[in-house]
PDB file of C-alpha atoms in Angstrom:
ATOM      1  CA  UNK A   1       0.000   0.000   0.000  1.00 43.00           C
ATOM      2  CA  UNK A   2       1.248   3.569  -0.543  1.00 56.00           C
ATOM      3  CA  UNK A   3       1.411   6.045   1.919  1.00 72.00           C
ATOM      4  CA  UNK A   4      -2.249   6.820   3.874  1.00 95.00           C
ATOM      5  CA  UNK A   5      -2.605  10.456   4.440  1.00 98.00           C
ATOM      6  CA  UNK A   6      -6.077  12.020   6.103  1.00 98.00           C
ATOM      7  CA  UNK A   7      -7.442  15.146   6.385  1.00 99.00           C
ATOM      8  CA  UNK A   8      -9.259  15.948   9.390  1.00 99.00           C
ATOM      9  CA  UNK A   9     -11.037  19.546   9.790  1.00 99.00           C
ATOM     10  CA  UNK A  10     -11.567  21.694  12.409  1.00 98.00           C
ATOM     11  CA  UNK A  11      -8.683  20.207  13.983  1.00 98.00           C
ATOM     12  CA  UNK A  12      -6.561  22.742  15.558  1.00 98.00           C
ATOM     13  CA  UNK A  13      -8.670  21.848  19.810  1.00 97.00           C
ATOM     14  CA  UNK A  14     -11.229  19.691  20.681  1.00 97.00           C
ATOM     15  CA  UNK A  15     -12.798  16.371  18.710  1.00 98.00           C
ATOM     16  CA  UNK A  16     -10.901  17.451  15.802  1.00 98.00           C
ATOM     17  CA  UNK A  17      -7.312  17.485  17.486  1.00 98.00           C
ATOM     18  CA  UNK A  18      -8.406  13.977  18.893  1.00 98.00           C
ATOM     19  CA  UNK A  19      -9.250  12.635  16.034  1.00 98.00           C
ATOM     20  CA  UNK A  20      -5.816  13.887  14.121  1.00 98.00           C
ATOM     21  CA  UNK A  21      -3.857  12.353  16.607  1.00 98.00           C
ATOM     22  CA  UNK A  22      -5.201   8.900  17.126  1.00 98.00           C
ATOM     23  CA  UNK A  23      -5.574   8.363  13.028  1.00 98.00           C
ATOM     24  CA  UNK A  24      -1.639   9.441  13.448  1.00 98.00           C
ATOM     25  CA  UNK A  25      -1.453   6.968  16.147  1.00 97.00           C
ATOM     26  CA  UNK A  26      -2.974   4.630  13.432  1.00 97.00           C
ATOM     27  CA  UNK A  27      -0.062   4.912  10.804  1.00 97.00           C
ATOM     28  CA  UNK A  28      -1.827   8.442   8.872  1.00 98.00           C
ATOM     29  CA  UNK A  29       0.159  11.216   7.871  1.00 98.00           C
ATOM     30  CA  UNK A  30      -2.030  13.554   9.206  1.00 98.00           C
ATOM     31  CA  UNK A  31      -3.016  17.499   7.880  1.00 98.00           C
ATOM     32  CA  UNK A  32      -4.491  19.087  10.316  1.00 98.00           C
ATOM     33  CA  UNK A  33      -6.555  21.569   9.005  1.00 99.00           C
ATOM     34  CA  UNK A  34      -8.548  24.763  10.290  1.00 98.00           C
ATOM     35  CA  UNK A  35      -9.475  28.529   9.837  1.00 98.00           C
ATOM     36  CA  UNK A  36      -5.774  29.323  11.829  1.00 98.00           C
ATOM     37  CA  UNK A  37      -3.311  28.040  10.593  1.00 98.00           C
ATOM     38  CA  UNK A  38      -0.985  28.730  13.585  1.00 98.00           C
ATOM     39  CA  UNK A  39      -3.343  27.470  15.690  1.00 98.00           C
ATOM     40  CA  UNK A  40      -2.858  23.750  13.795  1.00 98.00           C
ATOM     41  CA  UNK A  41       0.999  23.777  14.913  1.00 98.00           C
ATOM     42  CA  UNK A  42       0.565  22.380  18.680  1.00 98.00           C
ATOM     43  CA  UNK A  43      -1.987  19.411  17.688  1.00 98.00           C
ATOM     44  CA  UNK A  44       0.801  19.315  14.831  1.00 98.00           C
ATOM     45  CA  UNK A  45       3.678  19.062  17.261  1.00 98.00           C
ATOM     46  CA  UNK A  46       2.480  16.993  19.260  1.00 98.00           C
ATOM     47  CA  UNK A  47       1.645  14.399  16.600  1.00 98.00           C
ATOM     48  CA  UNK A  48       5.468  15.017  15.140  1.00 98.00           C
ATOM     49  CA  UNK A  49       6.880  14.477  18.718  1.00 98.00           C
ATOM     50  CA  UNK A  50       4.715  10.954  18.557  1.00 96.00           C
ATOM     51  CA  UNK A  51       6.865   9.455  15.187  1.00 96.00           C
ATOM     52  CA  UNK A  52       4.162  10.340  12.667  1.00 96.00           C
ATOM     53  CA  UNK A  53       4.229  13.156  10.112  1.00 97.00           C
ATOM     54  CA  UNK A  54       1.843  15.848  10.030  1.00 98.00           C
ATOM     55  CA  UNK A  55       1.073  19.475   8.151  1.00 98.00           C
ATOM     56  CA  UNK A  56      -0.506  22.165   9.343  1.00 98.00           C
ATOM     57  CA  UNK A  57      -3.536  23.983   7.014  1.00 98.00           C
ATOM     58  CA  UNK A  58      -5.088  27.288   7.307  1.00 98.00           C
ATOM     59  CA  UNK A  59      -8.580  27.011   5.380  1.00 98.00           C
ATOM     60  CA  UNK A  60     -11.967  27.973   5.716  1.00 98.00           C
ATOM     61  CA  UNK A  61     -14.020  24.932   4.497  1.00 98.00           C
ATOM     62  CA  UNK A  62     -16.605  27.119   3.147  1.00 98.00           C
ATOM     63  CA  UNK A  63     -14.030  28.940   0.457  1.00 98.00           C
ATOM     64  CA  UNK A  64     -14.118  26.903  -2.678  1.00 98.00           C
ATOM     65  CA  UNK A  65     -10.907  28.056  -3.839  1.00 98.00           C
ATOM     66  CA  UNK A  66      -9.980  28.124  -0.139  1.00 98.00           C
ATOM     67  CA  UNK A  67     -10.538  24.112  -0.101  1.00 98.00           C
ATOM     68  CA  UNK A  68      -9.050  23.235  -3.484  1.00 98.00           C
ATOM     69  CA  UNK A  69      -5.800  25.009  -2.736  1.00 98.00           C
ATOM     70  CA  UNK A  70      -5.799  22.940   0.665  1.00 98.00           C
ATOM     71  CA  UNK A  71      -6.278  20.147  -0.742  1.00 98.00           C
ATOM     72  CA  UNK A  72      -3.793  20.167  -3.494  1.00 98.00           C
ATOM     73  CA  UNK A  73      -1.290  21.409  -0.822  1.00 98.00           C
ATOM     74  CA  UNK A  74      -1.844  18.255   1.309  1.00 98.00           C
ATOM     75  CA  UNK A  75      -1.904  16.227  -2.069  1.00 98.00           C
ATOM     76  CA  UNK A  76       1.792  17.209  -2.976  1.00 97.00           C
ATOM     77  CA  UNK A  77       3.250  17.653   0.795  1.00 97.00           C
ATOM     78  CA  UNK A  78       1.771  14.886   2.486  1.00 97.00           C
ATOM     79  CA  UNK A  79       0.311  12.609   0.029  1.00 96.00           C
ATOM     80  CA  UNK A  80      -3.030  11.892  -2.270  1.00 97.00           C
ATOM     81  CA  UNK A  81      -5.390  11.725   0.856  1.00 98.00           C
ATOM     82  CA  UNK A  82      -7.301   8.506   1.654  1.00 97.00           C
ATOM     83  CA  UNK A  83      -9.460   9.807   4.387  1.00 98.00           C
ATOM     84  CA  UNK A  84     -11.301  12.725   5.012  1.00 98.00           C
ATOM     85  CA  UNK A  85     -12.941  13.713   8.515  1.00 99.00           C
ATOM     86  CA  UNK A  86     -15.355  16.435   7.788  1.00 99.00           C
ATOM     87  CA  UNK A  87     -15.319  17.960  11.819  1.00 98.00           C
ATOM     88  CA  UNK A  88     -15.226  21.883  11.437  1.00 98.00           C
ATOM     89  CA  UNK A  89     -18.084  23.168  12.847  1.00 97.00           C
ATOM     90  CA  UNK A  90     -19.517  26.413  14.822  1.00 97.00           C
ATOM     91  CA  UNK A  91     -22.382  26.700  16.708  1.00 96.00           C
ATOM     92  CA  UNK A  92     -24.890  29.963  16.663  1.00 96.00           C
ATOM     93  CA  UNK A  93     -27.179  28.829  18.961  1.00 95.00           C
ATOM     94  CA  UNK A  94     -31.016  30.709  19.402  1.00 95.00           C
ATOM     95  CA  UNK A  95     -34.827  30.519  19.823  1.00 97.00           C
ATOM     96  CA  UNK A  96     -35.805  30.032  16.065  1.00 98.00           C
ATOM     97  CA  UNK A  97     -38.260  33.899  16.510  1.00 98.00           C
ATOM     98  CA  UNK A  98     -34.319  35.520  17.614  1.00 98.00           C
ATOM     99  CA  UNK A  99     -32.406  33.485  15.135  1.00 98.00           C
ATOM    100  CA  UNK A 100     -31.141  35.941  12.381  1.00 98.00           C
ATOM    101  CA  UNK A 101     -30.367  35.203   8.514  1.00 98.00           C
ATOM    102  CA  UNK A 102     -26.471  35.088   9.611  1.00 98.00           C
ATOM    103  CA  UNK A 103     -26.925  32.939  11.935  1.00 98.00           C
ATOM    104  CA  UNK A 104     -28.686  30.220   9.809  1.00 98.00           C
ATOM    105  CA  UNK A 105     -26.209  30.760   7.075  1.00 98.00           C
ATOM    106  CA  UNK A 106     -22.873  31.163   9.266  1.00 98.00           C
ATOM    107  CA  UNK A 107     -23.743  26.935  10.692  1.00 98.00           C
ATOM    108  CA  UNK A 108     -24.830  25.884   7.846  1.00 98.00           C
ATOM    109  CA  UNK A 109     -21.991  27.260   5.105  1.00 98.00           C
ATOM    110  CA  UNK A 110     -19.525  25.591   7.436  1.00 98.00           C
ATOM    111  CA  UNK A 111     -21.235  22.099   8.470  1.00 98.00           C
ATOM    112  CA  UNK A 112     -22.873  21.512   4.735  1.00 98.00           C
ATOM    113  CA  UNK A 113     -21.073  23.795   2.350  1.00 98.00           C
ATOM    114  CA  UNK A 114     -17.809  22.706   4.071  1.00 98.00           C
ATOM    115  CA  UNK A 115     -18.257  18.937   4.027  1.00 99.00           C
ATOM    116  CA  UNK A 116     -19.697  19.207   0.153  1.00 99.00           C
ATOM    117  CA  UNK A 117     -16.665  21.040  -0.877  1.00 99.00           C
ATOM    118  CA  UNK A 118     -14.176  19.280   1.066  1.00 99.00           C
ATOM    119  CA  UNK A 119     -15.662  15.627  -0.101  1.00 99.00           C
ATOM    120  CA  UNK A 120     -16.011  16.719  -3.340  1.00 98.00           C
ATOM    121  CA  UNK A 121     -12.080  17.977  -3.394  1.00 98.00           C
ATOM    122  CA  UNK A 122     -10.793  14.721  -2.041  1.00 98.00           C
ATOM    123  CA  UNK A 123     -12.590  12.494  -3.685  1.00 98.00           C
ATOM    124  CA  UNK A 124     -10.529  13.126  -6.855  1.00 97.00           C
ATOM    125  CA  UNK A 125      -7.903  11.638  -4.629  1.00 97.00           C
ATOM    126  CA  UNK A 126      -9.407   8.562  -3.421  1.00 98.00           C
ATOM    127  CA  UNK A 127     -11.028   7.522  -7.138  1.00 98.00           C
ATOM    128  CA  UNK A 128      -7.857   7.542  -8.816  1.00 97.00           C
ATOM    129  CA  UNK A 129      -6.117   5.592  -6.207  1.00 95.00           C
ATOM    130  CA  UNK A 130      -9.721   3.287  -5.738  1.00 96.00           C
ATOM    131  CA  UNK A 131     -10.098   3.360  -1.964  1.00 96.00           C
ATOM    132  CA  UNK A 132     -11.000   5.638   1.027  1.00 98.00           C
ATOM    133  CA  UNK A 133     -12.827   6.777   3.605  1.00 98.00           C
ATOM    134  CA  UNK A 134     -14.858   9.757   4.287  1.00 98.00           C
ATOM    135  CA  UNK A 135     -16.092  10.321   8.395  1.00 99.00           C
ATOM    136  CA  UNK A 136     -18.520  13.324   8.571  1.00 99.00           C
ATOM    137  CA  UNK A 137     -19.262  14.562  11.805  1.00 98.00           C
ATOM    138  CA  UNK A 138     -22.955  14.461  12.803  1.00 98.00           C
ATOM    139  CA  UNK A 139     -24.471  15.372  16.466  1.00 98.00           C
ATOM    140  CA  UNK A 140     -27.110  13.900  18.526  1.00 98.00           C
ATOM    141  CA  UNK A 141     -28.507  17.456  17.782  1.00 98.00           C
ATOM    142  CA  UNK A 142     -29.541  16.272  14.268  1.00 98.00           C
ATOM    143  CA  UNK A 143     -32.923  14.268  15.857  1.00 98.00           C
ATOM    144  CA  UNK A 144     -33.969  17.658  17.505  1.00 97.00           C
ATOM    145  CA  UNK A 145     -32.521  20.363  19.982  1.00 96.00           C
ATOM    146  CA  UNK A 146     -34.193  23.212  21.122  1.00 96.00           C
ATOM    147  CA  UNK A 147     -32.316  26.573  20.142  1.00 96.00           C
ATOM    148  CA  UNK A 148     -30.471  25.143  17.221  1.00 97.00           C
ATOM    149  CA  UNK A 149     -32.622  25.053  14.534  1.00 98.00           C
ATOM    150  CA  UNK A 150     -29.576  25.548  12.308  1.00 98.00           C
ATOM    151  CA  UNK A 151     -27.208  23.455  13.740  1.00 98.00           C
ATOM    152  CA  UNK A 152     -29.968  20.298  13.761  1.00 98.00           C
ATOM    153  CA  UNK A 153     -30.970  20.617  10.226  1.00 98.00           C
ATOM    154  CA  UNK A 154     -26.534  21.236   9.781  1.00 98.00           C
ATOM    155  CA  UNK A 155     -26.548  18.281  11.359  1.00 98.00           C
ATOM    156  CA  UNK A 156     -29.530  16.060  10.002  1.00 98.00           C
ATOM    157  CA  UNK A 157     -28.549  17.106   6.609  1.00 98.00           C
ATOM    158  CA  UNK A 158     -24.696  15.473   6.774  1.00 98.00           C
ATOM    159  CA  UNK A 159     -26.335  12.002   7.491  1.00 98.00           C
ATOM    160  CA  UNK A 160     -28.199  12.459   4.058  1.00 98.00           C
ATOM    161  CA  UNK A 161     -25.391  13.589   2.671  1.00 99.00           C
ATOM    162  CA  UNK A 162     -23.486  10.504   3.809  1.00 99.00           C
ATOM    163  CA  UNK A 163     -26.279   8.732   2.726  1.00 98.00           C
ATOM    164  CA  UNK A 164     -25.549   9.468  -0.462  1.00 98.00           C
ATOM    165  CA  UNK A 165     -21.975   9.247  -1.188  1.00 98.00           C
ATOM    166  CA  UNK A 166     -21.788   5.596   0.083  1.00 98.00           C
ATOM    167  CA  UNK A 167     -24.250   5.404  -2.891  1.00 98.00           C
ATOM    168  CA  UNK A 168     -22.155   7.034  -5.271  1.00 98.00           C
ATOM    169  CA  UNK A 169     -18.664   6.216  -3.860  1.00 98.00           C
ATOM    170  CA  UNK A 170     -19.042   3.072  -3.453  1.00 98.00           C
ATOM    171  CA  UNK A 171     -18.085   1.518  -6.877  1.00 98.00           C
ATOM    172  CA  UNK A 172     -14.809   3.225  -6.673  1.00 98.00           C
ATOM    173  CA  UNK A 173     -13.781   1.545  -3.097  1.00 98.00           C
ATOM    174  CA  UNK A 174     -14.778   4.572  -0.748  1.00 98.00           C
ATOM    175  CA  UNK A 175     -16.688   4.487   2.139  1.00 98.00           C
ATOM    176  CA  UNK A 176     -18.648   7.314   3.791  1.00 99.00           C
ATOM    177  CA  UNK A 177     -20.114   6.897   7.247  1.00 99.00           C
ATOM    178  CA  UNK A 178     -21.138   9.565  10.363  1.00 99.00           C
ATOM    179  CA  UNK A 179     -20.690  10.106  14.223  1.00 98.00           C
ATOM    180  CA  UNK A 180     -22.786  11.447  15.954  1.00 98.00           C
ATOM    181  CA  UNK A 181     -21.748  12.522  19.061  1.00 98.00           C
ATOM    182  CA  UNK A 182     -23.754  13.688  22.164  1.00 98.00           C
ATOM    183  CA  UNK A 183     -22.297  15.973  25.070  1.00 97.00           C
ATOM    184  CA  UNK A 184     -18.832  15.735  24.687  1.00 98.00           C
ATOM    185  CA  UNK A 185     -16.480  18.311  27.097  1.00 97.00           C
ATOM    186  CA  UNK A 186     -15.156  20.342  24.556  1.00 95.00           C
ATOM    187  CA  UNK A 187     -14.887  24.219  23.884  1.00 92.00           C
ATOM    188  CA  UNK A 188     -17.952  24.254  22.361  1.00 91.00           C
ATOM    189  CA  UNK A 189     -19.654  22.208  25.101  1.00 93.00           C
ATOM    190  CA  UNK A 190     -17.936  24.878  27.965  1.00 93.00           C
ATOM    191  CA  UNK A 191     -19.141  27.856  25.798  1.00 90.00           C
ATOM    192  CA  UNK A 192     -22.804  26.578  25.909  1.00 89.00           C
ATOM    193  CA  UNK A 193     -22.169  26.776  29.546  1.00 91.00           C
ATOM    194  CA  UNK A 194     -21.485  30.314  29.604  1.00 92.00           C
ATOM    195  CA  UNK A 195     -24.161  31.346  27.782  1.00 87.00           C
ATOM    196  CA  UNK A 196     -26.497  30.050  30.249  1.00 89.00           C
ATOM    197  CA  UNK A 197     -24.671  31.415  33.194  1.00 93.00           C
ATOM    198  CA  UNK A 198     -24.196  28.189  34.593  1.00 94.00           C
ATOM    199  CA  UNK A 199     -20.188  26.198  35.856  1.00 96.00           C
ATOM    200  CA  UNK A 200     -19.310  24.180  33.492  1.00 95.00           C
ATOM    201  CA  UNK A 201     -18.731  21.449  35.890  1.00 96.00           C
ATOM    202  CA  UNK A 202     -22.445  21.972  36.829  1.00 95.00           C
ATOM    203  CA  UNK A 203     -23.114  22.101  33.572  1.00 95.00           C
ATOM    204  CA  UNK A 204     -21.615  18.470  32.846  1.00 95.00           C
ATOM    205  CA  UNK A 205     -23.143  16.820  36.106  1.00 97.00           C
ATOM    206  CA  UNK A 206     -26.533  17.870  34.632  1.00 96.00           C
ATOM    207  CA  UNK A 207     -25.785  16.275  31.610  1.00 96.00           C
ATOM    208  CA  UNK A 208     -23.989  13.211  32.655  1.00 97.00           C
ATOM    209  CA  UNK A 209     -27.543  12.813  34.748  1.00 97.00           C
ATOM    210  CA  UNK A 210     -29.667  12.301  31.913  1.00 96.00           C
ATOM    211  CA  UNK A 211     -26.983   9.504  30.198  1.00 98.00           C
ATOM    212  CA  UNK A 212     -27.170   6.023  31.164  1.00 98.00           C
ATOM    213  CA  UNK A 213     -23.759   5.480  31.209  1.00 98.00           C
ATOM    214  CA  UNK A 214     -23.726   8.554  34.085  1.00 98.00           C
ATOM    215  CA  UNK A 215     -20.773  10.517  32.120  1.00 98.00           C
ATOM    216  CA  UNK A 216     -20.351  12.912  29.985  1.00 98.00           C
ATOM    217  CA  UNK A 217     -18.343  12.414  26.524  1.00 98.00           C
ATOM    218  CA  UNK A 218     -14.210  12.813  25.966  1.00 98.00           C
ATOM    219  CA  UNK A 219     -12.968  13.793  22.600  1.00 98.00           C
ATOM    220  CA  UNK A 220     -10.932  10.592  22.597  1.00 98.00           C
ATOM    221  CA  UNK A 221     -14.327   8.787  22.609  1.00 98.00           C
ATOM    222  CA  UNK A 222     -15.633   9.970  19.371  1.00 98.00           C
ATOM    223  CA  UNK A 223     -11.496   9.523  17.937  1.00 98.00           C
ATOM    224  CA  UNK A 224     -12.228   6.245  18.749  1.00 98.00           C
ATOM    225  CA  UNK A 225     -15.195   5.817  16.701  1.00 98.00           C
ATOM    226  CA  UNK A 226     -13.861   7.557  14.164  1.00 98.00           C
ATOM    227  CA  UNK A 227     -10.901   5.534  13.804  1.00 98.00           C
ATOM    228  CA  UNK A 228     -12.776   2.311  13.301  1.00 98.00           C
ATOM    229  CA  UNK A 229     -14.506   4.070  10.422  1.00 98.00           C
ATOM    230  CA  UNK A 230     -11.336   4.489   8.663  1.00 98.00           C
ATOM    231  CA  UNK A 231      -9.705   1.763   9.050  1.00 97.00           C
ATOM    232  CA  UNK A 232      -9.016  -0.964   6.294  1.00 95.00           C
ATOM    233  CA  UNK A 233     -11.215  -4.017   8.849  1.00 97.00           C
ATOM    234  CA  UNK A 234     -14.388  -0.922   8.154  1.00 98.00           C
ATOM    235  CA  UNK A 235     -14.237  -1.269   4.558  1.00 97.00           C
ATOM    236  CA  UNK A 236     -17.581  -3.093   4.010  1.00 98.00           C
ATOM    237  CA  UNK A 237     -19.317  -0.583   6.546  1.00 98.00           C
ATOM    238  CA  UNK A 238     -20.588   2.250   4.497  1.00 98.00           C
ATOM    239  CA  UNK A 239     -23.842   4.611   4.769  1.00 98.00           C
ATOM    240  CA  UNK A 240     -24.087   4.511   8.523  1.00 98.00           C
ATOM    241  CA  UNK A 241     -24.612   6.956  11.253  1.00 98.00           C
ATOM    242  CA  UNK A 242     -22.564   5.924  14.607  1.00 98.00           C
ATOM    243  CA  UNK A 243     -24.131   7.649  17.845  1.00 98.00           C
ATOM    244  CA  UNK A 244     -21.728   7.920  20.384  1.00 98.00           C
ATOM    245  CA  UNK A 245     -23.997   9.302  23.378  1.00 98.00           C
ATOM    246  CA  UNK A 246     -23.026   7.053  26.572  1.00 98.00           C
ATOM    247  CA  UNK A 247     -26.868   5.075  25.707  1.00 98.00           C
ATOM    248  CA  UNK A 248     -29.427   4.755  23.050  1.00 97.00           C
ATOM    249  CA  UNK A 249     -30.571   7.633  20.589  1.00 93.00           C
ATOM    250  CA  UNK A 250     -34.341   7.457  19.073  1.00 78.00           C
TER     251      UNK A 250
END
């Protein structure tokens, strides 16, 4: 086999850093892509220090020329990439009478614009070569979640669109599945928190109350998940959603 090089986005903190360092734990040349690109380097570091190569990538997922000059970067530095994680995502959380035009458009440009143009960069990549895997990030949010009208249908609408490239991908050796993760302690989770007013550690315990497993979600979990998606024992598992929520999702 040649070289295996993934992608991961949003990666510079949280799920995304997680997931670029165990797929680098996994034998991937990783790039580790986001909006900063100086914010990649310590997520890049640390997966140098750890024996694997990695590359650093300043894009914003919803620039089309953005992505295909990221892409093509990662292509000649690292390696034609063989897995993709679409992860990059923002939250602009509000009651649906408060939520303004911006805020619809901000989620949704980044979740769906920015998985449709990075999936339809790489998978250039992966046809020539006749293999890959694409991981697209998904949230418990997607079955319903008051204030988010955006981020829900964001959400709702990647497991369609994963849907549908494990349809069309799937003659040319590529995978596409989704994770969907519930309340996992991340930025994201800790600014949610201060919205409210509330501790974040208060903030978890009420959380981890309503989860059968009686805690709250770790980046590392949701790397983990990821990682079985892209590996080569996944490759008849395609057009599935994963929810990794500590118990059962309706």
């Amino acid at each position: 086999m040649s070289r295996r090089t993934a992608i991961v986005t949003g990666a510079a903190r949280g799920i995304g850093a997680a997931v670029a360092k165990r797929l680098a734990a996994d034998g991937f040349a990783v790039a580790v892509l986001d909006l900063d690109e100086a914010a990649c380097e310590p997520v890049v570091e640390d997966v140098r220090s750890g024996g694997a190569d990695a590359l650093a990538v300043g894009a914003d997922v919803a620039d089309e020329a953005a992505v295909e000059a990221a892409v093509t970067r990662v292509a000649q530095e690292l390696g034609a990439p063989t897995v993709l994680v679409n992860n990059a995502g923002i939250t602009r959380d509000n009651l649906l009478f408060k939520m303004t035009i911006g805020d619809w458009d901000a989620v949704t440009d980044v979740h769906l614009r920015g998985a449709f143009l990075m999936s339809r960069a790489v998978q250039r990549h992966m046809t020539e070569q006749r293999r890959g895997r694409i991981v697209n990030l998904s949230s418990t949010s997607a079955l319903g979640n008051r204030g988010q009208t955006n981020y829900a249908a964001a959400k709702a609408g990647l497991q369609g669109f994963t849907k549908t490239l494990a349809i069309e991908l799937g003659a040319f050796g590529i995978t596409a599945n989704a994770v969907a993760p519930g309340f996992v302690e991340t930025d994201m989770t800790a600014s949610a928190a201060e919205r409210i007013g509330m501790p974040f550690e208060e903030f978890k315990a009420s959380a981890a109350s309503q989860i059968p497993l009686g805690r709250t979600g770790k980046p590392e979990d949701i790397a983990h998940a990821v990682s079985f998606f892209a590996s080569e024992g996944a490759g008849f598992v395609s057009g599935q959603v994963l929810y990794v929520a500590g118990g059962p999702c309706d």
